[in-house]
PDB file of C-alpha atoms and ligand atoms in Angstrom:
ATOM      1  CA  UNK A   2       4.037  17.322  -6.415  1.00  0.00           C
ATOM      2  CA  UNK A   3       3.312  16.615 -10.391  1.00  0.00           C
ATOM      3  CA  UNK A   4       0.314  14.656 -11.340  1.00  0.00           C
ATOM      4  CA  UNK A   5       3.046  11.922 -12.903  1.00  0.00           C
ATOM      5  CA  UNK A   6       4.004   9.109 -11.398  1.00  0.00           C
ATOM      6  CA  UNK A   7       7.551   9.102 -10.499  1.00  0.00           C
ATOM      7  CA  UNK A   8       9.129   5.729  -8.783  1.00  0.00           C
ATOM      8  CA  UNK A   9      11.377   8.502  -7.131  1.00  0.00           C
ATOM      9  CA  UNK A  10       8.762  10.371  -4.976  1.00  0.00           C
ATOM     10  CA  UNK A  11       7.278   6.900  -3.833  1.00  0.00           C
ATOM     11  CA  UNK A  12      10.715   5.886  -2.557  1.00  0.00           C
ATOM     12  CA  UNK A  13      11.506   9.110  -0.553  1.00  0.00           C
ATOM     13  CA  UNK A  14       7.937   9.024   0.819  1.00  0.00           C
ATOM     14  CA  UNK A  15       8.313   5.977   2.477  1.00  0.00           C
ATOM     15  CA  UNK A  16      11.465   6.112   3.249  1.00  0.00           C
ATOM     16  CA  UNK A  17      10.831   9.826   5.399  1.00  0.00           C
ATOM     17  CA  UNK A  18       7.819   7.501   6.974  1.00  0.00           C
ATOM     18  CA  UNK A  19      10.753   5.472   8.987  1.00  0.00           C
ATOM     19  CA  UNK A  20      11.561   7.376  11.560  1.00  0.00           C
ATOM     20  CA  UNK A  21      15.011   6.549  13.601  1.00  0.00           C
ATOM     21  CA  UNK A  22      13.218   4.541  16.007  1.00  0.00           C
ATOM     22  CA  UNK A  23      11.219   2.373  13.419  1.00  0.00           C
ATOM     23  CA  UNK A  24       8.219   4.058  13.912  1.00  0.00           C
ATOM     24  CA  UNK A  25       5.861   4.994  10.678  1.00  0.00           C
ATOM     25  CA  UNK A  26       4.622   8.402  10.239  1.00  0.00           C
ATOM     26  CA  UNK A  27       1.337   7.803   8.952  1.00  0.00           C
ATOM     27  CA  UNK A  28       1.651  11.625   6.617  1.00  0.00           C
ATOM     28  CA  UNK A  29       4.763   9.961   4.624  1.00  0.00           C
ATOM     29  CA  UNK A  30       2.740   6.459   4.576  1.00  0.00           C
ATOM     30  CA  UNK A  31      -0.427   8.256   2.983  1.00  0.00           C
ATOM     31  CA  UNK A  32       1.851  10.143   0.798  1.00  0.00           C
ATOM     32  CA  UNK A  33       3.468   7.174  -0.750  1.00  0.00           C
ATOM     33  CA  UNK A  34       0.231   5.771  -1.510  1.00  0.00           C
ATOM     34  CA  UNK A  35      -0.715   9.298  -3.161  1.00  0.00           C
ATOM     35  CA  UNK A  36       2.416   8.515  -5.124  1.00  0.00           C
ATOM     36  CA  UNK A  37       1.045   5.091  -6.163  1.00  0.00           C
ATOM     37  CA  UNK A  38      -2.360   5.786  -6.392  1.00  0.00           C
ATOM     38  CA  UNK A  39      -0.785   7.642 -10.050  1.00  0.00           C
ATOM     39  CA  UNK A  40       0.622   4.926 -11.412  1.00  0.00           C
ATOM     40  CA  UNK A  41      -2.801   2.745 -10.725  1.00  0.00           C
ATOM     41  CA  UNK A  42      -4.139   6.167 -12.846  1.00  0.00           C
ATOM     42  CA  UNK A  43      -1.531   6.151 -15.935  1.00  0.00           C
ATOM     43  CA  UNK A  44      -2.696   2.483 -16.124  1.00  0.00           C
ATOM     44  CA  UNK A  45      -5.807   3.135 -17.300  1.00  0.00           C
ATOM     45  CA  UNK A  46      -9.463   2.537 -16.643  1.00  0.00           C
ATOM     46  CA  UNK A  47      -8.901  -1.650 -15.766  1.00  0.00           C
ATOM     47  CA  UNK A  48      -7.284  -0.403 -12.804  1.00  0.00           C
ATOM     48  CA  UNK A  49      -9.750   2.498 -11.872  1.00  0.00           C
ATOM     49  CA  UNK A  50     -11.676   0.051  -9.089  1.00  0.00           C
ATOM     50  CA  UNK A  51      -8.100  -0.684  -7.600  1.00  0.00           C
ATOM     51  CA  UNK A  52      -7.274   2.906  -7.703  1.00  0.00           C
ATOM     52  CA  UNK A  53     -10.746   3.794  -6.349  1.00  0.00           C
ATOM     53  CA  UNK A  54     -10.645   1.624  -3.281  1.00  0.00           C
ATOM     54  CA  UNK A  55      -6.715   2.718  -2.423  1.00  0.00           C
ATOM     55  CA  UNK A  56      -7.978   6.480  -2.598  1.00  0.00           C
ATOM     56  CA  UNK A  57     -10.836   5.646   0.002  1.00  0.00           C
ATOM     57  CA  UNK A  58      -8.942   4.361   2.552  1.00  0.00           C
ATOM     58  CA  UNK A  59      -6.160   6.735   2.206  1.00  0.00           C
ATOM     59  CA  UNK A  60      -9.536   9.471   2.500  1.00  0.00           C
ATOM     60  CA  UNK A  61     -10.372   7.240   5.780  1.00  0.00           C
ATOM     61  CA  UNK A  62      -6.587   7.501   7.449  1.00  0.00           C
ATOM     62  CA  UNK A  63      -6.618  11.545   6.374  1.00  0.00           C
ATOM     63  CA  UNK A  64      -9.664  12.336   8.013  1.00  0.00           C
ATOM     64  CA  UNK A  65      -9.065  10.918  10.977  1.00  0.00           C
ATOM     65  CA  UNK A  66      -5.314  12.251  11.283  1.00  0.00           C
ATOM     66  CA  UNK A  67      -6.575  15.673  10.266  1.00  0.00           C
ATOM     67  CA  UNK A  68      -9.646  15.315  12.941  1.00  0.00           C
ATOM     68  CA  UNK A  69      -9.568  16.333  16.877  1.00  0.00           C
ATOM     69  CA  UNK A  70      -7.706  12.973  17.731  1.00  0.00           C
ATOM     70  CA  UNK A  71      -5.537  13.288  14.891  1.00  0.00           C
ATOM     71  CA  UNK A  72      -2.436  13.443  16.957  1.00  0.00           C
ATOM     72  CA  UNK A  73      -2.973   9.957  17.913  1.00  0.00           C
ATOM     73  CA  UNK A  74      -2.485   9.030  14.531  1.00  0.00           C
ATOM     74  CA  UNK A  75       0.696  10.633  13.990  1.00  0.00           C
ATOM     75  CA  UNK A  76       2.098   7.177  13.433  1.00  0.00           C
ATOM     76  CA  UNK A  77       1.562   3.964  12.568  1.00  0.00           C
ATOM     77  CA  UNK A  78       2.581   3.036  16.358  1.00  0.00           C
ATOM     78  CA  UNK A  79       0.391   5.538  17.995  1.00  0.00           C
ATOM     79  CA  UNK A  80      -2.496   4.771  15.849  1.00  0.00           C
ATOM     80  CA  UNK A  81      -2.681   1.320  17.198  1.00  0.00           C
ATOM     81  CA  UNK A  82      -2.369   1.904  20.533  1.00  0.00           C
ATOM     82  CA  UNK A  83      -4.830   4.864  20.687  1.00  0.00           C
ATOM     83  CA  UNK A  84      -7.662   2.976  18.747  1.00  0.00           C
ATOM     84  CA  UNK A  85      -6.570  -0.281  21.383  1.00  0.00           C
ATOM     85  CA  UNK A  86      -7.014   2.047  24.571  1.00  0.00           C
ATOM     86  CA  UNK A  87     -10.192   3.295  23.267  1.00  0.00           C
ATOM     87  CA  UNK A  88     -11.840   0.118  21.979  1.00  0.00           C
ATOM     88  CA  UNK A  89     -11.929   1.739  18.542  1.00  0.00           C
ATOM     89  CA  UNK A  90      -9.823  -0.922  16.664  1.00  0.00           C
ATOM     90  CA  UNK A  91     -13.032  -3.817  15.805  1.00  0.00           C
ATOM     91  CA  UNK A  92     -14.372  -0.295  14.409  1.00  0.00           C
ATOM     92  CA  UNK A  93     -17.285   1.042  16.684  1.00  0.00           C
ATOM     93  CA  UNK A  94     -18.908   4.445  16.294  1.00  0.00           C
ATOM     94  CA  UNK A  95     -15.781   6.174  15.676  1.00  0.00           C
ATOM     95  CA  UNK A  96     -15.977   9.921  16.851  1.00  0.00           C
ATOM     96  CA  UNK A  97     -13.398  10.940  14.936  1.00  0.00           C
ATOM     97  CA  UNK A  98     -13.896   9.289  11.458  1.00  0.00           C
ATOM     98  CA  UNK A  99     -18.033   9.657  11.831  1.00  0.00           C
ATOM     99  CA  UNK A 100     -18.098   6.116  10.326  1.00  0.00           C
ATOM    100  CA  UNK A 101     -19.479   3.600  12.072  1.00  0.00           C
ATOM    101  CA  UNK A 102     -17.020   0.008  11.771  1.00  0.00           C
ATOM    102  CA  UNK A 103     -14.214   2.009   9.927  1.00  0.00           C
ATOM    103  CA  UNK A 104     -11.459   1.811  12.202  1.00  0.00           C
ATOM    104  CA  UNK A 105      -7.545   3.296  11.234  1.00  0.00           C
ATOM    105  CA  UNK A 106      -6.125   0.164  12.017  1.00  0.00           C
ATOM    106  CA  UNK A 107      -8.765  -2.632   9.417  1.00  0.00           C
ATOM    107  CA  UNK A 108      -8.111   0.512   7.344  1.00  0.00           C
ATOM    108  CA  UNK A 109      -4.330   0.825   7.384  1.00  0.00           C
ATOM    109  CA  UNK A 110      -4.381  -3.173   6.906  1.00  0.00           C
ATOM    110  CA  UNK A 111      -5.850  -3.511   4.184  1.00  0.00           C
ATOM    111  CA  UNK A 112      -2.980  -1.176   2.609  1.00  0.00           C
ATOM    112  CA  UNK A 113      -0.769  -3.120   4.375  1.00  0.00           C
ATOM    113  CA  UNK A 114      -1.828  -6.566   2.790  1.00  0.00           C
ATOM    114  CA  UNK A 115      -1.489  -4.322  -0.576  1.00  0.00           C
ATOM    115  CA  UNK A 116       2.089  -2.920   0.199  1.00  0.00           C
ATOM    116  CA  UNK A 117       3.400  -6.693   0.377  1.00  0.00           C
ATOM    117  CA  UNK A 118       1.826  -7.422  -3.635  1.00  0.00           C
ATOM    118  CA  UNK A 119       3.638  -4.288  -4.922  1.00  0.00           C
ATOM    119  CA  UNK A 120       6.666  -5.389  -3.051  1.00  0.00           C
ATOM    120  CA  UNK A 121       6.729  -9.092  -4.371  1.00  0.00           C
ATOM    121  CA  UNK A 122       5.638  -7.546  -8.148  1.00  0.00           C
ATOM    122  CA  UNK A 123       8.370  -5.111  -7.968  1.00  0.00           C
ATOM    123  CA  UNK A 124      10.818  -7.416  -6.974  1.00  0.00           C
ATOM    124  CA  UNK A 125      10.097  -9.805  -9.760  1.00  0.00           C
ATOM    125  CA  UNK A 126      10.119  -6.654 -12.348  1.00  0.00           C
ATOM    126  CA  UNK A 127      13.481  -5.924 -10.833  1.00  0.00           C
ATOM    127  CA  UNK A 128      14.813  -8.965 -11.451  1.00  0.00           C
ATOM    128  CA  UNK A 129      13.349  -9.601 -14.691  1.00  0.00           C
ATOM    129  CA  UNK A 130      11.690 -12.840 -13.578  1.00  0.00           C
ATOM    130  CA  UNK A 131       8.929 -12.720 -16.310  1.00  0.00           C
ATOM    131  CA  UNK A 132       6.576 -10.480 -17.699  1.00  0.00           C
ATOM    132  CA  UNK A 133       4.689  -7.711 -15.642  1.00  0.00           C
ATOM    133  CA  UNK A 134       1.207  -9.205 -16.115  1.00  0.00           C
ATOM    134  CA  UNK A 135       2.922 -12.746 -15.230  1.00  0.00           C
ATOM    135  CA  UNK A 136       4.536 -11.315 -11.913  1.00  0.00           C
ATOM    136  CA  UNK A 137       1.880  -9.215 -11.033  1.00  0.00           C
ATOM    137  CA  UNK A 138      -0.568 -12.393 -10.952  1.00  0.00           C
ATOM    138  CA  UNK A 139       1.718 -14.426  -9.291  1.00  0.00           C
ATOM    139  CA  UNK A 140       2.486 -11.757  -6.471  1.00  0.00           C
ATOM    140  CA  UNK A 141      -0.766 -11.111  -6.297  1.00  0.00           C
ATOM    141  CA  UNK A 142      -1.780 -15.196  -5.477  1.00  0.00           C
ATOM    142  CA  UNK A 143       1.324 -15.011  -3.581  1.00  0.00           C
ATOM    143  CA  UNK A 144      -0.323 -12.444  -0.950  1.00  0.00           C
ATOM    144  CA  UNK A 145      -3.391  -9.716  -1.470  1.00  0.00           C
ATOM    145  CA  UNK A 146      -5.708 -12.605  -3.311  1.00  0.00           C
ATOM    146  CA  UNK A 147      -6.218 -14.763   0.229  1.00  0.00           C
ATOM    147  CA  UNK A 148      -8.192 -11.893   1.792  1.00  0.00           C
ATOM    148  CA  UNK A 149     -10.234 -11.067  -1.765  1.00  0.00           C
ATOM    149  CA  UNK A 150     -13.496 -12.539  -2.708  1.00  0.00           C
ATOM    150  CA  UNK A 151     -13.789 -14.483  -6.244  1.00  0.00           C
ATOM    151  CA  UNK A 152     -15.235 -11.328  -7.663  1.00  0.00           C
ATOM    152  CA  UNK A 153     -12.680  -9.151  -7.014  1.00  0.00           C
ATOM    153  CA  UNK A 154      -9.967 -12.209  -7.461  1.00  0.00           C
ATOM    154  CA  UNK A 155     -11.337 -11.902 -11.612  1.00  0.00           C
ATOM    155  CA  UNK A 156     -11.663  -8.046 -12.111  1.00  0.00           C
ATOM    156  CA  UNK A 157      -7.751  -8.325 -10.525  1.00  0.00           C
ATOM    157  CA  UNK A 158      -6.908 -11.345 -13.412  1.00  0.00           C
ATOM    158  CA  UNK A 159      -8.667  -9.438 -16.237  1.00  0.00           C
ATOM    159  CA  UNK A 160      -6.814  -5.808 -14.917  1.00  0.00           C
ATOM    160  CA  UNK A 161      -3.094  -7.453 -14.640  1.00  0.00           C
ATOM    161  CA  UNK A 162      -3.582  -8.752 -18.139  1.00  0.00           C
ATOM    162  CA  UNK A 163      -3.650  -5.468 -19.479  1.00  0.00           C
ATOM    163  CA  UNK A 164      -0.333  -4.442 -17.919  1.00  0.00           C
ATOM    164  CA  UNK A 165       2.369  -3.433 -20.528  1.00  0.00           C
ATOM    165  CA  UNK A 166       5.378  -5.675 -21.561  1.00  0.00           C
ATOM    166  CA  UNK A 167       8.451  -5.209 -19.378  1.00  0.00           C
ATOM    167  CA  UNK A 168       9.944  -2.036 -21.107  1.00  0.00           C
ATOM    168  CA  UNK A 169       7.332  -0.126 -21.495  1.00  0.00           C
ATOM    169  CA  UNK A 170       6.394  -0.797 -17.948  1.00  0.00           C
ATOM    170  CA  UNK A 171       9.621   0.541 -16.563  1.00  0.00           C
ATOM    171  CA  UNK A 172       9.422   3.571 -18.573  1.00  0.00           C
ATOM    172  CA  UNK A 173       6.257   4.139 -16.966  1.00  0.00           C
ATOM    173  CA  UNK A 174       8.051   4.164 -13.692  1.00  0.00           C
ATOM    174  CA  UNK A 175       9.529   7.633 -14.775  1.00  0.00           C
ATOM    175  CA  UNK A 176      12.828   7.026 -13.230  1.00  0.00           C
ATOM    176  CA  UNK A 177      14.861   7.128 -16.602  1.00  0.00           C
ATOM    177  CA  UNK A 178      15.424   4.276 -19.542  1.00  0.00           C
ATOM    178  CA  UNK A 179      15.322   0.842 -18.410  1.00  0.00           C
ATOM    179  CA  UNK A 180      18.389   0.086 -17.177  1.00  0.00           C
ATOM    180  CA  UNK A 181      18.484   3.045 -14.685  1.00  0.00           C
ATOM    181  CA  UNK A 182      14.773   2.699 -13.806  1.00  0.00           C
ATOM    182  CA  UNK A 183      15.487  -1.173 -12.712  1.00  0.00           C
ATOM    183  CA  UNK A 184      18.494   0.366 -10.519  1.00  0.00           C
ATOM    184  CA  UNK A 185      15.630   3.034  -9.019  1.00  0.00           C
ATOM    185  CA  UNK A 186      13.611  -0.542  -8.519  1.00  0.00           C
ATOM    186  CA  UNK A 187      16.083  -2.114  -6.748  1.00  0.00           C
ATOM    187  CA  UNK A 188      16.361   0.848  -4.026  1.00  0.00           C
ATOM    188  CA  UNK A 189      12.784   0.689  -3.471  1.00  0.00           C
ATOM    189  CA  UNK A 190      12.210  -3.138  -2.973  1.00  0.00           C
ATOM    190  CA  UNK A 191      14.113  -2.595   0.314  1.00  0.00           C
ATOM    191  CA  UNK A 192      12.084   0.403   1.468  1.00  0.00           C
ATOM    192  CA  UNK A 193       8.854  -1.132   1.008  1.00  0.00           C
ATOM    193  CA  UNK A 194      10.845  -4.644   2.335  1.00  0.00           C
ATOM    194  CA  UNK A 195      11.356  -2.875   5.298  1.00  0.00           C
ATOM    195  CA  UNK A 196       8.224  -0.732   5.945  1.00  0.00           C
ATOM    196  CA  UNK A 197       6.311  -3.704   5.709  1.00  0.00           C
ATOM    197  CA  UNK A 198       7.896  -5.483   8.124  1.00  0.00           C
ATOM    198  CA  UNK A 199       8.028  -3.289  10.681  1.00  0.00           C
ATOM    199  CA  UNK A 200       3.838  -2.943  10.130  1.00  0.00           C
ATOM    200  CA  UNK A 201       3.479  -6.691  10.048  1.00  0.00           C
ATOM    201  CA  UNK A 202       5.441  -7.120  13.469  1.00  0.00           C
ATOM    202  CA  UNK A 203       3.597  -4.347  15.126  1.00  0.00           C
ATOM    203  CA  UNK A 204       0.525  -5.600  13.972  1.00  0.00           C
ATOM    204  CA  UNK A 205       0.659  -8.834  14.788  1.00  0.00           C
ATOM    205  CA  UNK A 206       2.202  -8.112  18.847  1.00  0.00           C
ATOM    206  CA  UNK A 207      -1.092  -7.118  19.086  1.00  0.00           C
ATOM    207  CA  UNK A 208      -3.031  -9.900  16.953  1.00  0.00           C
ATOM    208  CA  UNK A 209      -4.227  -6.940  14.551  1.00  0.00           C
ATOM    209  CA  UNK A 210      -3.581  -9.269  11.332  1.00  0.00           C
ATOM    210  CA  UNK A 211      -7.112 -10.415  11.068  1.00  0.00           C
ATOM    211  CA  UNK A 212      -9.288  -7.498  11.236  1.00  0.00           C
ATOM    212  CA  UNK A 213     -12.607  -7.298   9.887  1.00  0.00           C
TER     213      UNK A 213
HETATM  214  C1  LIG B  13       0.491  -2.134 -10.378  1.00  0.00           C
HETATM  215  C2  LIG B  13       0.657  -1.446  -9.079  1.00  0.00           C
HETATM  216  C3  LIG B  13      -0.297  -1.894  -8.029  1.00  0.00           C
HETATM  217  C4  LIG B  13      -0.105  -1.182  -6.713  1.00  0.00           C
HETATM  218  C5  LIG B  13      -1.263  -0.951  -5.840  1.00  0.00           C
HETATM  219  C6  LIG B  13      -1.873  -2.124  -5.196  1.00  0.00           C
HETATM  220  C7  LIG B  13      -3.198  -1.785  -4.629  1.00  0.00           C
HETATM  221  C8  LIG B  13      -4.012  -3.000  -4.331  1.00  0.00           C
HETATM  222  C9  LIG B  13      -5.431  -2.720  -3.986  1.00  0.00           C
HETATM  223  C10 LIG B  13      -6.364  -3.822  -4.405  1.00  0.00           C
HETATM  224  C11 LIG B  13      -7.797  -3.385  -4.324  1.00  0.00           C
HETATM  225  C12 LIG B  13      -8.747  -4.274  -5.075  1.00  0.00           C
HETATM  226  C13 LIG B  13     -10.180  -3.799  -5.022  1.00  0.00           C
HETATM  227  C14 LIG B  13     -10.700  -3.533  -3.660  1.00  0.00           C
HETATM  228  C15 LIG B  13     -10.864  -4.448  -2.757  1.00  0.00           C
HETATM  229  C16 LIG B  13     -11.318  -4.192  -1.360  1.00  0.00           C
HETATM  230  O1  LIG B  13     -12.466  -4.948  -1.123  1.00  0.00           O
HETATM  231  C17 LIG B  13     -10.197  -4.620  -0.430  1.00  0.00           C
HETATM  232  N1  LIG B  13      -9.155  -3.625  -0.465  1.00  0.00           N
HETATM  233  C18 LIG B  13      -7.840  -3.947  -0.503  1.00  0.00           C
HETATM  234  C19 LIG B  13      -6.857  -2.826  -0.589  1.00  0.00           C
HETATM  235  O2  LIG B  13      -7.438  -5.079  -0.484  1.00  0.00           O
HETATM  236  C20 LIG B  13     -10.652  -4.862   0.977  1.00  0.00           C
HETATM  237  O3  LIG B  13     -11.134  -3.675   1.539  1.00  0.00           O
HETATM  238  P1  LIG B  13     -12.520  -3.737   2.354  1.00  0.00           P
HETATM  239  O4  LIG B  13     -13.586  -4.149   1.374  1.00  0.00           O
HETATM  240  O5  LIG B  13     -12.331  -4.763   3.449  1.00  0.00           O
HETATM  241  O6  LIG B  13     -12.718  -2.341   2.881  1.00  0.00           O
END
């Protein structure tokens, strides 16, 4: 995979995550994020604190699928009923992770929470409701801002003001001129739409939603 972001490579990564059955692979999740992680990178040093935070939690979920229980994490599913069964969700001294109140699950949420911004942001880029710093602070009231202290709430305001206009933006996306790259957007609301979903339900079956 190229060090550039491509809109493309996000897409097919979360789309392989679904698998026929709904369930989330939790490899195809992480590599999505990878995937987004370089567009919070080609938008320069505002963003590096977003970025920064993103890449240590997708650090967290790789260490513990890549550690002796990592077969429990092979999805999003059988993540959340291994850490339930072993009383690892609230976080506890987690063998696997060697961090003490670092669960997969508070970890995976807090992506989660994100996944719904980008989803609402894209959306609006999509269909040209306004500028991207505009609909980038109103997804982000709309959804990640409720679970952020005031601190963070400002770096996010001053970050998001410093997004490019609309075209520029899209050619960022690297998914071809404008036009095309809003048709590329339009594919991947859905994915994201429906990735989401699927993670809110199954976390909140098993009142997950509010993790520490
Ligand atoms: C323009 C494209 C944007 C797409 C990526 C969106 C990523 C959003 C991540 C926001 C992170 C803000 C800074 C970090 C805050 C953390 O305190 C917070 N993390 C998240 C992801 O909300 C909560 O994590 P914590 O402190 O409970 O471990």
């Amino acid at each position: 995979m190229s060090e550039e972001f491509s809109l493309q490579e996000v897409i097919d990564s979360f789309r392989l995550s679904l698998s026929d059955s709904k369930e989330i692979f939790l490899d195809q999740y992480v590599e999505g994020w990878r995937g987004l992680v370089k567009l919070l990178n080609s938008l320069g040093s505002v963003f590096g604190f977003i970025s920064k935070d993103v890449v240590n939690k997708l650090s967290i979920l790789v260490s513990l699928r890549g550690g002796p229980e990592g077969a429990h994490y092979l999805s999003l599913q059988s993540m959340v009923q291994y850490e339930l069964q072993s009383g690892l969700v609230e976080g506890g001294d987690n063998p696997v992770s060697g961090t003490r109140g670092v669960s997969g699950c508070r970890t995976l949420l807090r992506l989660h929470r994100a996944l719904r911004w980008l989803q609402l942001f894209l959306g609006g880029v999509s269909r040209d409701e306004g500028t991207p710093p505009t609909l980038c602070s109103l997804a982000y009231s709309q959804s990640l801002s409720q679970h952020h202290p005031w601190v963070i709430r400002s770096a996010a305001g001053l970050a998001f003001r410093m997004l490019p206009p609309r075209d520029p933006f899209l050619r960022m996306l690297n998914a071809g001129e404008p036009p095309q790259a809003v048709e590329v957007l339009g594919g991947a609301v859905p994915v994201l739409g429906e990735v989401y979903t699927i993670t809110e339900e199954l976390y909140s079956k098993h009142d997950l939603l509010n993790l520490p």
